[in-house]
Amino acid sequence: MELAMIGLGKMGANMTSRLLKGGHRVIAYDLNKNAIELAEKDGAVAAYSLDEVKSKLAQPRVLWVMVPAGEPTDQTLRKLAEMMDRGDIIIDGGNSNYKDTKNRADFLKEKGFHFIDVGTSGGIWGLKEGYSMMIGGESAIVEKLSPIFKTLAPAKDKGWGHVGANGAGHFVKMVHNGIEYGLMQSYAEGFEIMKHRKEYDLDLYQIAQIWQHGSIVRSWLLDLTVAALEKDQDLKDIKDWVADSGEGRWIAADAIELDVPAPVITLSLMMRFISRMDESYAAKLLAALRNQFGGHAVKEN
């Protein structure tokens, strides 16, 4: 099968490589010329403009977009709607907000395009392990694209599936990432508690390895914890500053909108915000209040 990969960041480039190894013909396009050249060395057909993408694909074209969420995705999809032909298939495999996806699906349908949203998980390990894909859109189009999904997935019949109409793929991926937030926070807190129990002088790397086998808490995230602790248990070269990709915010807002309690996911997002503060005014005020009502000591700068 042939398709264009539009956006050759780390994920897009790795997906391109996996598709090429699976025997697909891939047209590679990116704003970064070097990224296109690297994909070409890997076996892709280079395209240095969307006009070239159009000319090098037979109709109906399959155009997989892997660009940052928000305005970059909007601009790319609108440009494709202007340039490509009715009946072409456009896939958004990025971390888009599912509400944006539903609006984009309506817009593209009016223009005569088929639109598929693919919530994609696998990170930098996807090239080797395969990608987990949660797919939203028309059943017939998903079936038509199944050779692509079977190549990208961990196995032809595992790790991917059509979960519903447009927006469902990105919605399920948002929930997936929210769960990931909570799991990561739980591991982080558990290991910090063990690190602070100084009298046992615990080997955290050893403990993580023990848990990898037979333990109820074994997981891929635990495997990654082992890899992170192997060289330096103190993580001296890593700053305690944690980013968020946006999906944690979206699921917290969705939980509120749906009146669904999600304290673990929401608090794990808040903990990431806390990690970015050089100092906490709220903590200072809490200390001052304790001093006011109970005479509790405060530490002064």
mmCIF file of C-alpha atoms in Angstrom:
data_model
loop_
_atom_site.group_PDB
_atom_site.id
_atom_site.type_symbol
_atom_site.label_atom_id
_atom_site.label_comp_id
_atom_site.label_asym_id
_atom_site.label_seq_id
_atom_site.Cartn_x
_atom_site.Cartn_y
_atom_site.Cartn_z
ATOM 1 C CA MET A 1 0.000 0.000 0.000
ATOM 2 C CA GLU A 2 1.204 3.570 -0.574
ATOM 3 C CA LEU A 3 0.750 6.646 1.561
ATOM 4 C CA ALA A 4 2.336 9.979 2.425
ATOM 5 C CA MET A 5 3.763 10.672 5.877
ATOM 6 C CA ILE A 6 3.422 14.405 6.497
ATOM 7 C CA GLY A 7 5.544 15.325 9.492
ATOM 8 C CA LEU A 8 8.819 13.534 10.166
ATOM 9 C CA GLY A 9 9.439 14.234 13.821
ATOM 10 C CA LYS A 10 10.679 11.329 15.929
ATOM 11 C CA MET A 11 7.353 9.479 15.849
ATOM 12 C CA GLY A 12 6.627 10.176 12.182
ATOM 13 C CA ALA A 13 10.132 9.149 11.140
ATOM 14 C CA ASN A 14 9.956 5.909 13.129
ATOM 15 C CA MET A 15 6.526 5.077 11.749
ATOM 16 C CA THR A 16 7.855 5.688 8.248
ATOM 17 C CA SER A 17 10.716 3.267 8.878
ATOM 18 C CA ARG A 18 8.357 0.576 10.156
ATOM 19 C CA LEU A 19 6.055 1.018 7.166
ATOM 20 C CA LEU A 20 8.974 0.774 4.746
ATOM 21 C CA LYS A 21 10.170 -2.424 6.397
ATOM 22 C CA GLY A 22 6.637 -3.755 6.002
ATOM 23 C CA GLY A 23 6.793 -3.248 2.246
ATOM 24 C CA HIS A 24 4.702 -0.087 1.920
ATOM 25 C CA ARG A 25 5.605 2.769 -0.414
ATOM 26 C CA VAL A 26 5.918 5.966 1.652
ATOM 27 C CA ILE A 27 6.154 9.534 0.359
ATOM 28 C CA ALA A 28 7.997 11.520 3.046
ATOM 29 C CA TYR A 29 7.354 15.239 3.554
ATOM 30 C CA ASP A 30 8.387 17.663 6.273
ATOM 31 C CA LEU A 31 9.211 21.365 6.582
ATOM 32 C CA ASN A 32 12.697 20.223 7.633
ATOM 33 C CA LYS A 33 14.685 19.255 4.519
ATOM 34 C CA ASN A 34 17.142 17.177 6.577
ATOM 35 C CA ALA A 35 14.295 15.034 7.915
ATOM 36 C CA ILE A 36 13.166 14.309 4.351
ATOM 37 C CA GLU A 37 16.698 13.341 3.322
ATOM 38 C CA LEU A 38 17.008 10.942 6.268
ATOM 39 C CA ALA A 39 13.712 9.303 5.352
ATOM 40 C CA GLU A 40 14.878 9.019 1.740
ATOM 41 C CA LYS A 41 18.025 7.205 2.878
ATOM 42 C CA ASP A 42 15.735 4.821 4.737
ATOM 43 C CA GLY A 43 13.914 4.023 1.503
ATOM 44 C CA ALA A 44 11.116 6.591 1.378
ATOM 45 C CA VAL A 45 10.276 8.687 -1.689
ATOM 46 C CA ALA A 46 11.233 12.298 -0.965
ATOM 47 C CA ALA A 47 8.759 15.129 -1.471
ATOM 48 C CA TYR A 48 9.861 18.710 -0.826
ATOM 49 C CA SER A 49 6.406 20.285 -1.204
ATOM 50 C CA LEU A 50 2.776 19.262 -0.871
ATOM 51 C CA ASP A 51 2.512 19.634 -4.656
ATOM 52 C CA GLU A 52 5.133 16.885 -4.927
ATOM 53 C CA VAL A 53 3.218 14.778 -2.422
ATOM 54 C CA LYS A 54 0.113 15.129 -4.575
ATOM 55 C CA SER A 55 1.888 14.254 -7.812
ATOM 56 C CA LYS A 56 3.625 11.166 -6.385
ATOM 57 C CA LEU A 57 0.492 9.473 -5.017
ATOM 58 C CA ALA A 58 -2.256 7.786 -6.997
ATOM 59 C CA GLN A 59 -5.888 8.536 -6.165
ATOM 60 C CA PRO A 60 -7.474 8.025 -3.754
ATOM 61 C CA ARG A 61 -4.491 9.300 -1.815
ATOM 62 C CA VAL A 62 -3.736 8.314 1.783
ATOM 63 C CA LEU A 63 -2.188 11.215 3.720
ATOM 64 C CA TRP A 64 -1.019 10.517 7.279
ATOM 65 C CA VAL A 65 -0.428 13.744 9.249
ATOM 66 C CA MET A 66 1.996 13.641 12.207
ATOM 67 C CA VAL A 67 2.443 17.257 13.309
ATOM 68 C CA PRO A 68 1.990 18.978 16.699
ATOM 69 C CA ALA A 69 -1.556 19.340 18.001
ATOM 70 C CA GLY A 70 -3.470 22.588 17.680
ATOM 71 C CA GLU A 71 -2.733 25.237 15.076
ATOM 72 C CA PRO A 72 -0.061 23.234 13.176
ATOM 73 C CA THR A 73 -2.574 20.411 12.650
ATOM 74 C CA ASP A 74 -5.321 22.878 11.663
ATOM 75 C CA GLN A 75 -3.084 24.592 9.122
ATOM 76 C CA THR A 76 -1.915 21.303 7.635
ATOM 77 C CA LEU A 77 -5.420 19.862 7.276
ATOM 78 C CA ARG A 78 -6.768 23.047 5.712
ATOM 79 C CA LYS A 79 -3.881 23.142 3.262
ATOM 80 C CA LEU A 80 -4.517 19.524 2.280
ATOM 81 C CA ALA A 81 -8.229 20.299 1.834
ATOM 82 C CA GLU A 82 -7.270 23.079 -0.587
ATOM 83 C CA MET A 83 -4.755 21.061 -2.592
ATOM 84 C CA MET A 84 -5.874 17.437 -2.661
ATOM 85 C CA ASP A 85 -8.868 15.838 -4.397
ATOM 86 C CA ARG A 86 -12.283 14.680 -3.232
ATOM 87 C CA GLY A 87 -12.204 11.065 -2.096
ATOM 88 C CA ASP A 88 -8.681 11.299 -0.662
ATOM 89 C CA ILE A 89 -8.168 9.950 2.861
ATOM 90 C CA ILE A 90 -6.598 12.136 5.556
ATOM 91 C CA ILE A 91 -5.375 10.631 8.831
ATOM 92 C CA ASP A 92 -4.486 12.618 11.954
ATOM 93 C CA GLY A 93 -2.171 10.430 14.016
ATOM 94 C CA GLY A 94 -1.092 13.151 16.452
ATOM 95 C CA ASN A 95 -2.281 13.946 19.974
ATOM 96 C CA SER A 96 -5.198 16.138 18.955
ATOM 97 C CA ASN A 97 -8.063 17.114 21.246
ATOM 98 C CA TYR A 98 -11.000 14.891 20.283
ATOM 99 C CA LYS A 99 -13.348 17.905 20.212
ATOM 100 C CA ASP A 100 -11.121 19.535 17.593
ATOM 101 C CA THR A 101 -11.090 16.219 15.727
ATOM 102 C CA LYS A 102 -14.892 16.118 15.506
ATOM 103 C CA ASN A 103 -14.934 19.656 14.065
ATOM 104 C CA ARG A 104 -12.191 18.814 11.584
ATOM 105 C CA ALA A 105 -14.038 15.682 10.508
ATOM 106 C CA ASP A 106 -17.157 17.740 9.725
ATOM 107 C CA PHE A 107 -15.097 20.311 7.802
ATOM 108 C CA LEU A 108 -13.275 17.690 5.726
ATOM 109 C CA LYS A 109 -16.443 15.708 5.045
ATOM 110 C CA GLU A 110 -18.039 18.854 3.598
ATOM 111 C CA LYS A 111 -15.016 19.169 1.321
ATOM 112 C CA GLY A 112 -15.419 15.584 0.116
ATOM 113 C CA PHE A 113 -12.588 13.943 2.075
ATOM 114 C CA HIS A 114 -12.546 10.881 4.305
ATOM 115 C CA PHE A 115 -11.012 11.567 7.720
ATOM 116 C CA ILE A 116 -9.591 9.099 10.238
ATOM 117 C CA ASP A 117 -8.242 9.926 13.703
ATOM 118 C CA VAL A 118 -5.653 7.599 15.168
ATOM 119 C CA GLY A 119 -4.654 7.893 18.802
ATOM 120 C CA THR A 120 -1.120 6.520 18.662
ATOM 121 C CA SER A 121 0.880 5.200 21.614
ATOM 122 C CA GLY A 122 4.346 3.673 21.626
ATOM 123 C CA GLY A 123 6.751 6.594 21.797
ATOM 124 C CA ILE A 124 10.341 6.028 20.755
ATOM 125 C CA TRP A 125 9.902 2.258 21.272
ATOM 126 C CA GLY A 126 7.248 1.973 18.578
ATOM 127 C CA LEU A 127 9.728 1.345 15.787
ATOM 128 C CA LYS A 128 10.851 -1.867 17.471
ATOM 129 C CA GLU A 129 7.819 -2.896 19.532
ATOM 130 C CA GLY A 130 5.011 -1.613 17.323
ATOM 131 C CA TYR A 131 2.382 1.037 18.014
ATOM 132 C CA SER A 132 -0.889 0.817 19.899
ATOM 133 C CA MET A 133 -3.535 2.540 17.773
ATOM 134 C CA MET A 134 -7.043 3.623 18.755
ATOM 135 C CA ILE A 135 -8.895 4.489 15.553
ATOM 136 C CA GLY A 136 -11.942 6.681 14.925
ATOM 137 C CA GLY A 137 -13.834 7.166 11.663
ATOM 138 C CA GLU A 138 -15.778 5.319 8.969
ATOM 139 C CA SER A 139 -15.639 1.524 9.268
ATOM 140 C CA ALA A 140 -15.150 0.992 5.535
ATOM 141 C CA ILE A 141 -12.194 3.373 5.399
ATOM 142 C CA VAL A 142 -10.593 1.818 8.494
ATOM 143 C CA GLU A 143 -10.899 -1.576 6.815
ATOM 144 C CA LYS A 144 -9.352 -0.195 3.618
ATOM 145 C CA LEU A 145 -6.391 1.115 5.645
ATOM 146 C CA SER A 146 -5.993 -2.068 7.698
ATOM 147 C CA PRO A 147 -2.755 -3.151 5.923
ATOM 148 C CA ILE A 148 -1.133 0.027 7.269
ATOM 149 C CA PHE A 149 -2.402 -0.527 10.813
ATOM 150 C CA LYS A 150 -1.362 -4.189 10.763
ATOM 151 C CA THR A 151 2.183 -3.161 9.816
ATOM 152 C CA LEU A 152 2.463 -0.470 12.477
ATOM 153 C CA ALA A 153 0.902 -2.552 15.278
ATOM 154 C CA PRO A 154 2.808 -4.999 17.516
ATOM 155 C CA ALA A 155 1.020 -7.824 15.630
ATOM 156 C CA LYS A 156 -1.507 -7.959 12.809
ATOM 157 C CA ASP A 157 -4.312 -8.817 15.227
ATOM 158 C CA LYS A 158 -3.076 -7.089 18.380
ATOM 159 C CA GLY A 159 -2.629 -3.527 19.585
ATOM 160 C CA TRP A 160 -4.997 -1.739 17.211
ATOM 161 C CA GLY A 161 -8.707 -1.410 16.645
ATOM 162 C CA HIS A 162 -11.572 0.712 15.356
ATOM 163 C CA VAL A 163 -13.136 2.176 18.508
ATOM 164 C CA GLY A 164 -15.893 4.378 17.067
ATOM 165 C CA ALA A 165 -16.844 7.406 15.001
ATOM 166 C CA ASN A 166 -14.583 10.401 14.346
ATOM 167 C CA GLY A 167 -13.139 11.711 17.596
ATOM 168 C CA ALA A 168 -13.345 8.351 19.370
ATOM 169 C CA GLY A 169 -9.734 7.472 18.547
ATOM 170 C CA HIS A 170 -8.355 10.667 20.034
ATOM 171 C CA PHE A 171 -10.801 10.498 22.956
ATOM 172 C CA VAL A 172 -9.630 7.007 23.936
ATOM 173 C CA LYS A 173 -5.991 8.095 23.544
ATOM 174 C CA MET A 174 -6.682 11.041 25.887
ATOM 175 C CA VAL A 175 -8.032 8.636 28.521
ATOM 176 C CA HIS A 176 -5.020 6.345 27.921
ATOM 177 C CA ASN A 177 -2.672 9.250 28.644
ATOM 178 C CA GLY A 178 -4.631 10.231 31.747
ATOM 179 C CA ILE A 179 -4.207 6.709 33.118
ATOM 180 C CA GLU A 180 -0.519 6.913 32.240
ATOM 181 C CA TYR A 181 -0.225 10.115 34.314
ATOM 182 C CA GLY A 182 -1.663 8.350 37.356
ATOM 183 C CA LEU A 183 0.506 5.243 36.980
ATOM 184 C CA MET A 184 3.681 7.281 36.570
ATOM 185 C CA GLN A 185 2.871 9.418 39.601
ATOM 186 C CA SER A 186 2.217 6.314 41.706
ATOM 187 C CA TYR A 187 5.563 4.757 40.759
ATOM 188 C CA ALA A 188 7.333 8.061 41.436
ATOM 189 C CA GLU A 189 5.787 8.439 44.887
ATOM 190 C CA GLY A 190 6.485 4.840 45.874
ATOM 191 C CA PHE A 191 10.138 5.045 44.940
ATOM 192 C CA GLU A 192 10.508 8.377 46.735
ATOM 193 C CA ILE A 193 9.090 6.864 49.935
ATOM 194 C CA MET A 194 11.633 4.039 49.695
ATOM 195 C CA LYS A 195 14.460 6.477 49.027
ATOM 196 C CA HIS A 196 13.593 8.429 52.172
ATOM 197 C CA ARG A 197 13.676 5.336 54.424
ATOM 198 C CA LYS A 198 17.408 5.880 54.927
ATOM 199 C CA GLU A 199 18.067 3.194 57.565
ATOM 200 C CA TYR A 200 17.484 0.395 55.064
ATOM 201 C CA ASP A 201 19.790 1.863 52.398
ATOM 202 C CA LEU A 202 17.532 0.318 49.757
ATOM 203 C CA ASP A 203 18.835 -0.471 46.302
ATOM 204 C CA LEU A 204 16.005 0.974 44.213
ATOM 205 C CA TYR A 205 17.355 -0.476 40.990
ATOM 206 C CA GLN A 206 17.368 -3.955 42.551
ATOM 207 C CA ILE A 207 13.828 -3.531 43.872
ATOM 208 C CA ALA A 208 12.542 -2.379 40.486
ATOM 209 C CA GLN A 209 14.111 -5.474 38.933
ATOM 210 C CA ILE A 210 12.483 -7.731 41.548
ATOM 211 C CA TRP A 211 9.090 -6.247 40.763
ATOM 212 C CA GLN A 212 9.548 -6.919 37.054
ATOM 213 C CA HIS A 213 8.886 -10.637 37.570
ATOM 214 C CA GLY A 214 5.749 -12.056 39.184
ATOM 215 C CA SER A 215 4.743 -8.782 40.853
ATOM 216 C CA ILE A 216 1.231 -7.377 40.479
ATOM 217 C CA VAL A 217 2.770 -3.952 39.694
ATOM 218 C CA ARG A 218 4.985 -5.187 36.864
ATOM 219 C CA SER A 219 4.467 -3.219 33.647
ATOM 220 C CA TRP A 220 6.237 -1.578 30.740
ATOM 221 C CA LEU A 221 6.470 1.594 32.822
ATOM 222 C CA LEU A 222 8.267 -0.427 35.493
ATOM 223 C CA ASP A 223 10.662 -1.731 32.822
ATOM 224 C CA LEU A 224 11.378 1.878 31.884
ATOM 225 C CA THR A 225 11.907 2.682 35.578
ATOM 226 C CA VAL A 226 14.573 -0.028 35.702
ATOM 227 C CA ALA A 227 16.264 1.510 32.652
ATOM 228 C CA ALA A 228 16.152 4.995 34.220
ATOM 229 C CA LEU A 229 17.667 3.803 37.543
ATOM 230 C CA GLU A 230 20.335 1.537 36.083
ATOM 231 C CA LYS A 231 23.064 4.163 35.657
ATOM 232 C CA ASP A 232 22.241 6.526 38.517
ATOM 233 C CA GLN A 233 19.665 5.880 41.236
ATOM 234 C CA ASP A 234 19.944 9.485 42.436
ATOM 235 C CA LEU A 235 19.130 10.850 38.953
ATOM 236 C CA LYS A 236 21.605 13.644 39.603
ATOM 237 C CA ASP A 237 21.611 14.889 36.016
ATOM 238 C CA ILE A 238 17.833 15.244 35.757
ATOM 239 C CA LYS A 239 16.038 18.380 36.918
ATOM 240 C CA ASP A 240 12.831 17.837 38.924
ATOM 241 C CA TRP A 241 10.738 19.640 36.305
ATOM 242 C CA VAL A 242 7.976 17.650 34.591
ATOM 243 C CA ALA A 243 6.210 18.778 31.404
ATOM 244 C CA ASP A 244 2.739 17.779 30.250
ATOM 245 C CA SER A 245 1.621 17.279 26.652
ATOM 246 C CA GLY A 246 -1.856 18.708 27.182
ATOM 247 C CA GLU A 247 -3.885 15.509 27.292
ATOM 248 C CA GLY A 248 -3.829 15.426 31.092
ATOM 249 C CA ARG A 249 -5.506 18.844 31.109
ATOM 250 C CA TRP A 250 -8.091 17.713 28.576
ATOM 251 C CA ILE A 251 -9.123 14.624 30.508
ATOM 252 C CA ALA A 252 -9.342 16.575 33.792
ATOM 253 C CA ALA A 253 -11.647 19.089 32.074
ATOM 254 C CA ASP A 254 -13.674 16.257 30.533
ATOM 255 C CA ALA A 255 -14.095 14.568 33.909
ATOM 256 C CA ILE A 256 -15.510 17.810 35.314
ATOM 257 C CA GLU A 257 -17.795 18.214 32.301
ATOM 258 C CA LEU A 258 -19.121 14.664 32.728
ATOM 259 C CA ASP A 259 -19.394 14.853 36.548
ATOM 260 C CA VAL A 260 -17.023 11.896 36.790
ATOM 261 C CA PRO A 261 -14.628 11.923 39.778
ATOM 262 C CA ALA A 262 -11.037 11.440 38.633
ATOM 263 C CA PRO A 263 -8.931 12.477 41.646
ATOM 264 C CA VAL A 264 -5.837 10.380 40.850
ATOM 265 C CA ILE A 265 -5.489 11.571 37.264
ATOM 266 C CA THR A 266 -6.256 15.190 38.174
ATOM 267 C CA LEU A 267 -3.845 15.246 41.118
ATOM 268 C CA SER A 268 -1.085 13.671 39.020
ATOM 269 C CA LEU A 269 -1.483 16.605 36.617
ATOM 270 C CA MET A 270 -1.316 19.072 39.528
ATOM 271 C CA MET A 271 1.908 17.410 40.727
ATOM 272 C CA ARG A 272 3.485 18.151 37.356
ATOM 273 C CA PHE A 273 2.573 21.819 37.794
ATOM 274 C CA ILE A 274 4.136 21.803 41.264
ATOM 275 C CA SER A 275 7.369 20.433 39.836
ATOM 276 C CA ARG A 276 7.800 23.597 37.749
ATOM 277 C CA MET A 277 7.671 26.050 40.644
ATOM 278 C CA ASP A 278 10.929 27.509 41.904
ATOM 279 C CA GLU A 279 9.102 28.346 45.095
ATOM 280 C CA SER A 280 5.519 27.956 46.227
ATOM 281 C CA TYR A 281 3.689 31.033 47.494
ATOM 282 C CA ALA A 282 0.873 28.710 48.562
ATOM 283 C CA ALA A 283 3.269 26.727 50.762
ATOM 284 C CA LYS A 284 4.542 29.969 52.314
ATOM 285 C CA LEU A 285 0.981 31.038 53.085
ATOM 286 C CA LEU A 286 0.188 27.633 54.596
ATOM 287 C CA ALA A 287 3.196 27.956 56.901
ATOM 288 C CA ALA A 288 2.158 31.489 57.874
ATOM 289 C CA LEU A 289 -1.399 30.360 58.665
ATOM 290 C CA ARG A 290 -0.141 27.516 60.862
ATOM 291 C CA ASN A 291 1.946 30.061 62.706
ATOM 292 C CA GLN A 292 -1.048 32.401 63.101
ATOM 293 C CA PHE A 293 -3.521 29.925 64.550
ATOM 294 C CA GLY A 294 -1.222 27.543 66.393
ATOM 295 C CA GLY A 295 2.029 29.331 66.929
ATOM 296 C CA HIS A 296 3.801 26.686 64.862
ATOM 297 C CA ALA A 297 7.362 27.561 63.921
ATOM 298 C CA VAL A 298 8.153 28.813 60.436
ATOM 299 C CA LYS A 299 11.454 28.552 58.605
ATOM 300 C CA GLU A 300 12.742 31.942 57.531
ATOM 301 C CA ASN A 301 14.991 32.739 54.568
#
